[in-house]
Short mmCIF file of C-alpha atoms and ligand atoms in Angstrom, two decimals:
data_model
loop_
_atom_site.label_atom_id
_atom_site.label_comp_id
_atom_site.label_asym_id
_atom_site.label_seq_id
_atom_site.Cartn_x
_atom_site.Cartn_y
_atom_site.Cartn_z
CA MET R 1 -81.38 34.85 45.88
CA PHE R 2 -77.65 34.06 45.74
CA GLY R 3 -75.50 33.22 42.74
CA ALA R 4 -72.95 30.45 42.28
CA LEU R 5 -70.28 30.09 39.62
CA GLU R 6 -68.20 26.94 39.63
CA ALA R 7 -65.42 27.75 37.18
CA GLY R 8 -63.84 24.61 35.76
CA GLY R 9 -61.39 23.96 32.96
CA THR R 10 -64.01 22.17 30.86
CA LYS R 11 -67.26 23.78 32.00
CA MET R 12 -68.63 26.71 33.94
CA VAL R 13 -71.64 25.92 36.07
CA CYS R 14 -73.83 28.92 36.89
CA ALA R 15 -76.62 28.60 39.44
CA ILE R 16 -78.95 30.53 41.69
CA GLY R 17 -80.14 29.31 45.05
CA ASP R 18 -80.78 30.21 48.66
CA GLU R 19 -78.68 30.42 51.81
CA PHE R 20 -79.72 26.88 52.78
CA GLY R 21 -77.94 25.49 49.74
CA LYS R 22 -81.13 24.82 47.79
CA ILE R 23 -80.38 25.23 44.08
CA GLN R 24 -83.23 26.84 42.09
CA GLU R 25 -81.87 26.86 38.60
CA GLN R 26 -78.57 26.01 36.96
CA VAL R 27 -76.89 25.95 33.60
CA SER R 28 -73.61 24.61 32.29
CA ILE R 29 -71.52 26.63 29.84
CA LYS R 30 -68.56 25.21 27.95
CA THR R 31 -65.20 26.71 28.95
CA THR R 32 -63.43 27.94 25.82
CA THR R 33 -61.80 31.39 25.97
CA PRO R 34 -62.67 34.27 28.29
CA GLU R 35 -63.85 36.29 25.26
CA GLU R 36 -66.44 33.65 24.44
CA THR R 37 -67.32 32.20 27.82
CA ILE R 38 -67.52 35.26 30.07
CA PRO R 39 -70.26 37.09 28.09
CA GLU R 40 -72.41 33.94 28.26
CA ILE R 41 -71.97 33.78 32.03
CA LEU R 42 -72.78 37.48 32.44
CA GLN R 43 -75.83 37.19 30.26
CA TRP R 44 -77.17 34.34 32.38
CA PHE R 45 -76.68 36.19 35.65
CA LYS R 46 -78.22 39.35 34.22
CA ALA R 47 -81.32 37.30 33.47
CA HIS R 48 -81.14 35.75 37.01
CA PRO R 49 -80.33 38.67 39.33
CA VAL R 50 -78.61 37.85 42.62
CA GLU R 51 -77.78 39.66 45.83
CA ALA R 52 -74.23 38.29 45.96
CA LEU R 53 -72.17 35.80 43.97
CA GLY R 54 -69.77 33.04 45.06
CA ILE R 55 -67.08 31.92 42.61
CA ALA R 56 -65.00 28.78 43.10
CA SER R 57 -62.39 28.52 40.38
CA PHE R 58 -59.74 26.28 38.91
CA GLY R 59 -56.31 27.76 39.42
CA PRO R 60 -53.81 28.72 40.43
CA ILE R 61 -55.68 31.86 41.49
CA ASP R 62 -54.82 34.94 43.54
CA LEU R 63 -56.73 34.99 46.85
CA ASN R 64 -54.69 37.69 48.53
CA ARG R 65 -56.94 40.70 49.01
CA ASN R 66 -53.97 43.04 49.27
CA SER R 67 -52.59 41.94 45.92
CA LYS R 68 -53.01 43.92 42.69
CA THR R 69 -54.06 40.72 41.00
CA TYR R 70 -56.60 39.59 43.62
CA GLY R 71 -59.35 37.63 41.89
CA TYR R 72 -57.19 36.70 38.91
CA ILE R 73 -56.58 33.27 37.49
CA THR R 74 -52.78 33.43 37.41
CA THR R 75 -50.30 30.92 35.99
CA THR R 76 -52.73 28.30 34.74
CA PRO R 77 -51.66 25.91 31.97
CA LYS R 78 -55.02 26.78 30.34
CA LEU R 79 -53.25 29.59 28.54
CA ALA R 80 -56.30 31.53 27.33
CA TRP R 81 -57.16 32.07 31.01
CA ALA R 82 -53.69 32.90 32.34
CA ASN R 83 -53.60 36.30 34.10
CA PHE R 84 -57.34 36.77 33.61
CA ASP R 85 -59.17 39.07 36.05
CA LEU R 86 -62.14 36.81 36.77
CA VAL R 87 -63.58 38.54 39.85
CA GLY R 88 -63.00 42.07 38.53
CA THR R 89 -64.57 41.34 35.14
CA VAL R 90 -67.68 39.85 36.68
CA LYS R 91 -67.96 42.50 39.39
CA ARG R 92 -67.80 45.38 36.90
CA GLU R 93 -70.88 44.00 35.16
CA LEU R 94 -72.99 42.61 38.00
CA HIS R 95 -72.20 45.11 40.78
CA VAL R 96 -72.70 42.68 43.68
CA PRO R 97 -70.40 41.42 46.45
CA ILE R 98 -68.34 38.45 45.29
CA GLY R 99 -66.88 35.64 47.38
CA PHE R 100 -63.93 33.89 45.74
CA ASP R 101 -61.97 30.74 46.47
CA THR R 102 -60.45 27.67 44.84
CA ASP R 103 -62.73 25.04 43.30
CA VAL R 104 -61.72 22.52 45.93
CA ASN R 105 -62.14 24.91 48.85
CA GLY R 106 -65.61 25.56 47.42
CA SER R 107 -66.46 21.85 47.46
CA LEU R 108 -65.12 21.53 50.98
CA LEU R 109 -67.19 24.52 52.10
CA GLY R 110 -70.27 22.88 50.59
CA GLU R 111 -69.65 19.68 52.56
CA VAL R 112 -68.87 21.53 55.79
CA THR R 113 -71.91 23.81 55.52
CA TYR R 114 -74.57 21.53 54.08
CA GLY R 115 -73.18 18.00 53.97
CA GLN R 116 -71.71 15.25 56.08
CA ALA R 117 -68.91 17.42 57.49
CA LYS R 118 -71.43 19.93 58.87
CA GLY R 119 -70.07 21.63 61.96
CA LEU R 120 -66.51 20.37 61.61
CA LYS R 121 -63.74 22.94 61.86
CA ASP R 122 -60.91 20.86 60.41
CA ALA R 123 -61.55 18.93 57.23
CA ILE R 124 -60.04 18.19 53.85
CA TYR R 125 -61.61 17.68 50.42
CA LEU R 126 -59.52 15.97 47.78
CA THR R 127 -60.66 15.57 44.19
CA ILE R 128 -59.10 12.90 42.02
CA GLY R 129 -60.06 13.50 38.40
CA THR R 130 -58.23 14.95 35.40
CA GLY R 131 -55.97 16.53 37.99
CA ILE R 132 -55.75 16.25 41.75
CA GLY R 133 -56.51 19.16 44.03
CA GLY R 134 -57.38 19.62 47.65
CA GLY R 135 -59.21 22.12 49.84
CA VAL R 136 -58.33 22.51 53.48
CA MET R 137 -60.33 23.95 56.36
CA THR R 138 -58.39 24.54 59.53
CA ASN R 139 -59.87 25.92 62.72
CA GLY R 140 -63.05 26.89 60.84
CA LYS R 141 -61.31 28.80 58.05
CA LEU R 142 -60.51 27.81 54.50
CA LEU R 143 -56.75 27.67 54.26
CA HIS R 144 -55.07 30.05 51.80
CA GLY R 145 -51.65 30.75 53.25
CA MET R 146 -49.02 32.08 50.85
CA LEU R 147 -51.15 31.13 47.80
CA HIS R 148 -53.46 28.21 48.46
CA PRO R 149 -52.72 24.54 49.05
CA GLU R 150 -51.70 22.52 45.99
CA LEU R 151 -52.16 19.07 47.48
CA GLY R 152 -52.06 17.32 44.12
CA HIS R 153 -48.39 18.05 43.67
CA MET R 154 -47.02 16.59 46.88
CA PRO R 155 -44.05 14.31 46.25
CA MET R 156 -44.63 10.57 46.44
CA VAL R 157 -42.45 7.69 47.50
CA VAL R 158 -42.70 5.57 44.35
CA HIS R 159 -43.80 1.98 44.92
CA PRO R 160 -40.72 -0.29 44.70
CA LYS R 161 -42.28 -2.30 41.84
CA ASP R 162 -43.63 0.70 39.96
CA THR R 163 -41.64 1.75 36.89
CA TYR R 164 -44.09 4.39 35.59
CA LYS R 165 -42.41 7.75 35.03
CA GLY R 166 -45.40 9.84 36.05
CA HIS R 167 -47.65 12.27 34.21
CA CYS R 168 -46.91 15.64 35.82
CA PRO R 169 -44.95 17.98 33.51
CA PHE R 170 -43.42 19.67 36.56
CA HIS R 171 -42.65 16.80 38.94
CA GLY R 172 -43.20 13.52 37.13
CA THR R 173 -44.05 11.29 40.06
CA CYS R 174 -46.02 13.64 42.33
CA LEU R 175 -49.48 12.53 43.54
CA GLU R 176 -51.20 13.93 40.44
CA GLY R 177 -48.49 12.49 38.22
CA MET R 178 -49.04 9.01 39.64
CA ALA R 179 -52.74 8.85 40.52
CA ALA R 180 -54.90 11.26 38.47
CA GLY R 181 -57.14 9.90 35.70
CA PRO R 182 -54.68 10.57 32.84
CA ALA R 183 -51.89 8.78 34.77
CA ILE R 184 -54.09 5.70 35.18
CA GLU R 185 -54.92 5.77 31.48
CA GLU R 186 -51.30 6.15 30.37
CA ARG R 187 -49.94 3.57 32.78
CA TRP R 188 -52.46 0.82 32.02
CA GLY R 189 -53.38 1.75 28.42
CA LYS R 190 -57.09 2.06 29.23
CA LYS R 191 -59.38 4.54 30.95
CA GLY R 192 -59.99 4.01 34.66
CA SER R 193 -63.66 3.35 34.00
CA GLU R 194 -62.65 0.30 31.89
CA LEU R 195 -60.33 -1.14 34.53
CA ALA R 196 -62.85 -1.74 37.32
CA ASP R 197 -62.06 -5.46 37.63
CA ARG R 198 -58.24 -5.11 37.63
CA GLN R 199 -57.36 -5.32 41.30
CA GLU R 200 -53.71 -4.36 40.80
CA VAL R 201 -54.80 -1.03 39.32
CA TRP R 202 -56.69 -0.01 42.44
CA GLU R 203 -54.12 -1.43 44.85
CA LEU R 204 -51.49 0.83 43.34
CA GLU R 205 -53.90 3.75 43.18
CA ALA R 206 -54.68 3.31 46.88
CA TYR R 207 -50.97 3.08 47.66
CA TYR R 208 -50.45 6.64 46.37
CA ILE R 209 -53.69 8.17 47.63
CA GLY R 210 -53.22 6.52 51.02
CA GLN R 211 -49.68 7.84 51.21
CA ALA R 212 -50.92 11.37 50.51
CA LEU R 213 -53.71 11.08 53.10
CA THR R 214 -51.24 9.82 55.69
CA THR R 215 -49.12 12.92 55.15
CA LEU R 216 -52.22 15.13 55.40
CA ILE R 217 -53.38 13.43 58.60
CA LEU R 218 -49.95 13.87 60.18
CA THR R 219 -49.54 17.49 59.11
CA LEU R 220 -53.05 18.99 59.31
CA SER R 221 -54.89 16.67 61.71
CA PRO R 222 -58.24 16.81 59.86
CA GLU R 223 -61.42 15.48 61.52
CA MET R 224 -62.66 14.12 58.19
CA ILE R 225 -61.29 13.55 54.69
CA ILE R 226 -63.73 13.67 51.77
CA LEU R 227 -62.73 12.21 48.41
CA GLY R 228 -64.44 13.27 45.18
CA GLY R 229 -63.73 13.38 41.44
CA GLY R 230 -64.22 10.92 38.60
CA VAL R 231 -61.63 8.36 39.71
CA MET R 232 -63.33 7.97 43.10
CA HIS R 233 -66.37 6.56 41.33
CA GLN R 234 -64.40 3.33 41.76
CA GLN R 235 -66.00 2.57 45.12
CA GLN R 236 -63.63 -0.33 45.76
CA LEU R 237 -60.90 2.24 46.30
CA PHE R 238 -62.29 3.35 49.64
CA PRO R 239 -61.54 0.20 51.66
CA GLU R 240 -58.13 -0.07 49.96
CA ILE R 241 -57.25 3.54 50.81
CA ARG R 242 -58.42 3.17 54.43
CA ALA R 243 -56.30 0.03 54.79
CA GLN R 244 -53.27 1.76 53.29
CA VAL R 245 -53.61 4.69 55.69
CA SER R 246 -53.97 2.37 58.70
CA SER R 247 -50.97 0.40 57.59
CA MET R 248 -48.79 3.47 57.12
CA LEU R 249 -49.82 5.08 60.42
CA ASN R 250 -49.03 1.71 62.01
CA GLY R 251 -50.90 2.42 65.23
CA TYR R 252 -49.01 5.61 65.99
CA LEU R 253 -52.19 7.69 66.36
CA ASN R 254 -55.15 6.52 68.39
CA THR R 255 -58.21 8.73 67.89
CA ARG R 256 -61.97 8.14 67.77
CA GLN R 257 -61.94 9.13 64.07
CA LEU R 258 -59.09 6.82 63.08
CA ASN R 259 -60.78 3.95 64.88
CA ASP R 260 -63.86 4.51 62.69
CA MET R 261 -62.24 4.77 59.25
CA GLU R 262 -65.52 4.27 57.37
CA HIS R 263 -66.74 7.61 58.67
CA TYR R 264 -63.34 9.28 58.45
CA ILE R 265 -62.28 8.76 54.83
CA VAL R 266 -65.53 9.18 52.93
CA PRO R 267 -67.04 9.89 49.49
CA ALA R 268 -68.61 13.30 48.81
CA SER R 269 -72.18 13.42 50.12
CA LEU R 270 -73.97 16.07 48.07
CA HIS R 271 -74.52 14.28 44.73
CA ASP R 272 -71.87 16.33 42.92
CA ASP R 273 -73.54 19.59 44.02
CA GLN R 274 -70.96 20.24 46.76
CA GLY R 275 -69.11 22.75 44.56
CA ILE R 276 -72.17 24.79 43.62
CA MET R 277 -73.51 24.67 47.17
CA GLY R 278 -70.15 25.85 48.46
CA CYS R 279 -70.37 28.79 46.04
CA LEU R 280 -73.75 29.73 47.51
CA LYS R 281 -72.12 29.83 50.94
CA LEU R 282 -69.24 31.93 49.56
CA ALA R 283 -71.89 34.36 48.26
CA VAL R 284 -73.68 34.49 51.63
CA ASP R 285 -70.39 35.06 53.44
CA SER R 286 -69.38 37.86 51.05
CA LEU R 287 -72.31 39.92 52.34
CA HIS R 288 -70.77 39.96 55.82
CA GLU R 289 -67.30 40.99 54.73
P1 ADP M 1 -62.46 16.93 36.09
O1 ADP M 1 -61.34 16.52 36.97
O2 ADP M 1 -62.02 17.22 34.70
O3 ADP M 1 -63.32 18.01 36.67
P2 ADP M 1 -63.65 14.36 36.71
O4 ADP M 1 -63.59 14.57 38.18
O5 ADP M 1 -64.90 13.71 36.15
O6 ADP M 1 -63.47 15.71 35.91
O7 ADP M 1 -62.41 13.48 36.31
C1 ADP M 1 -62.18 13.00 35.04
C2 ADP M 1 -61.14 11.88 35.11
O8 ADP M 1 -61.64 10.83 35.93
C3 ADP M 1 -60.78 11.28 33.78
O9 ADP M 1 -59.37 11.06 33.73
C4 ADP M 1 -61.54 9.96 33.75
O10 ADP M 1 -60.85 8.98 33.03
C5 ADP M 1 -61.62 9.59 35.21
N1 ADP M 1 -62.86 8.87 35.50
C6 ADP M 1 -64.12 9.31 35.27
N2 ADP M 1 -65.02 8.37 35.62
C7 ADP M 1 -64.31 7.33 36.11
C8 ADP M 1 -64.67 6.05 36.65
N3 ADP M 1 -65.94 5.67 36.75
N4 ADP M 1 -63.67 5.25 37.06
C9 ADP M 1 -62.37 5.63 36.97
N5 ADP M 1 -61.99 6.81 36.45
C10 ADP M 1 -62.93 7.65 36.02
ZN1 ZN M 2 -46.82 17.76 40.04
#
């Protein structure tokens, strides 16, 4: 049995399952402070022993194995969790190998191992929710680099008719600042879920998401882009985003994938279990490290 911990800013999902991604049992614990939340997590895993554990966490996190703060949540705006040794704390109590990566790399790994992106070596997972984050697999490996990708904060060319100042405290009009759930709510005065029939909302949303995807296609050459998160429940966004990407690429690239956009820019395929399933794979992989 393998363990999975999807560490989010609002909830921690703990699960056990097998190497085929089959989840046996899971529980959701509210994220408050480490002092409160961590003992609950440990208690659950002590009652559900595992051979190895995979953790996919909100961040920024330290993924550099040579760093003194490997396994820490680092400079997060969730202050109670800043500079918290997540991997070390769990490892000291459970004594099993631990695989660790970003939440979005976890979701991507789930899709690449068990979902529609199975077998692909170059793929991207972007979540558009309270924030925007992206996981990247390149040449079969989850990309970390200097830190890890922070796709949500890429700069945007602001639409000529758009006067919104943006929601990101660091950059204003970055992708997250223009297109995450809170930006939609502030710009239009209503939650995204209440704006389904306002075409202009989703046209503008697709303008920014499509712009980001165009940059990602040109820089990382992914074979598939998977879009998840609460905002992407607005299914009408998919055709708009695909059209925006086609328009911006303007025929410059001619690949099998780009000629079949419906199978290239796609919704997540694992019923919101992609994160937990990715954690199971992180656990399996940690045994071989
Ligand atoms: P989180 O990012 O916190 O993990 P979600 O991915 O569910 O969680 O994203 C929450 C955000 O998505 C909120 O800003 C919410 O307003 C927005 N959202 C949730 N459901 C919908 C929907 N059906 N349509 C548009 N926006 C939505
Ligand atoms: Zn930003």
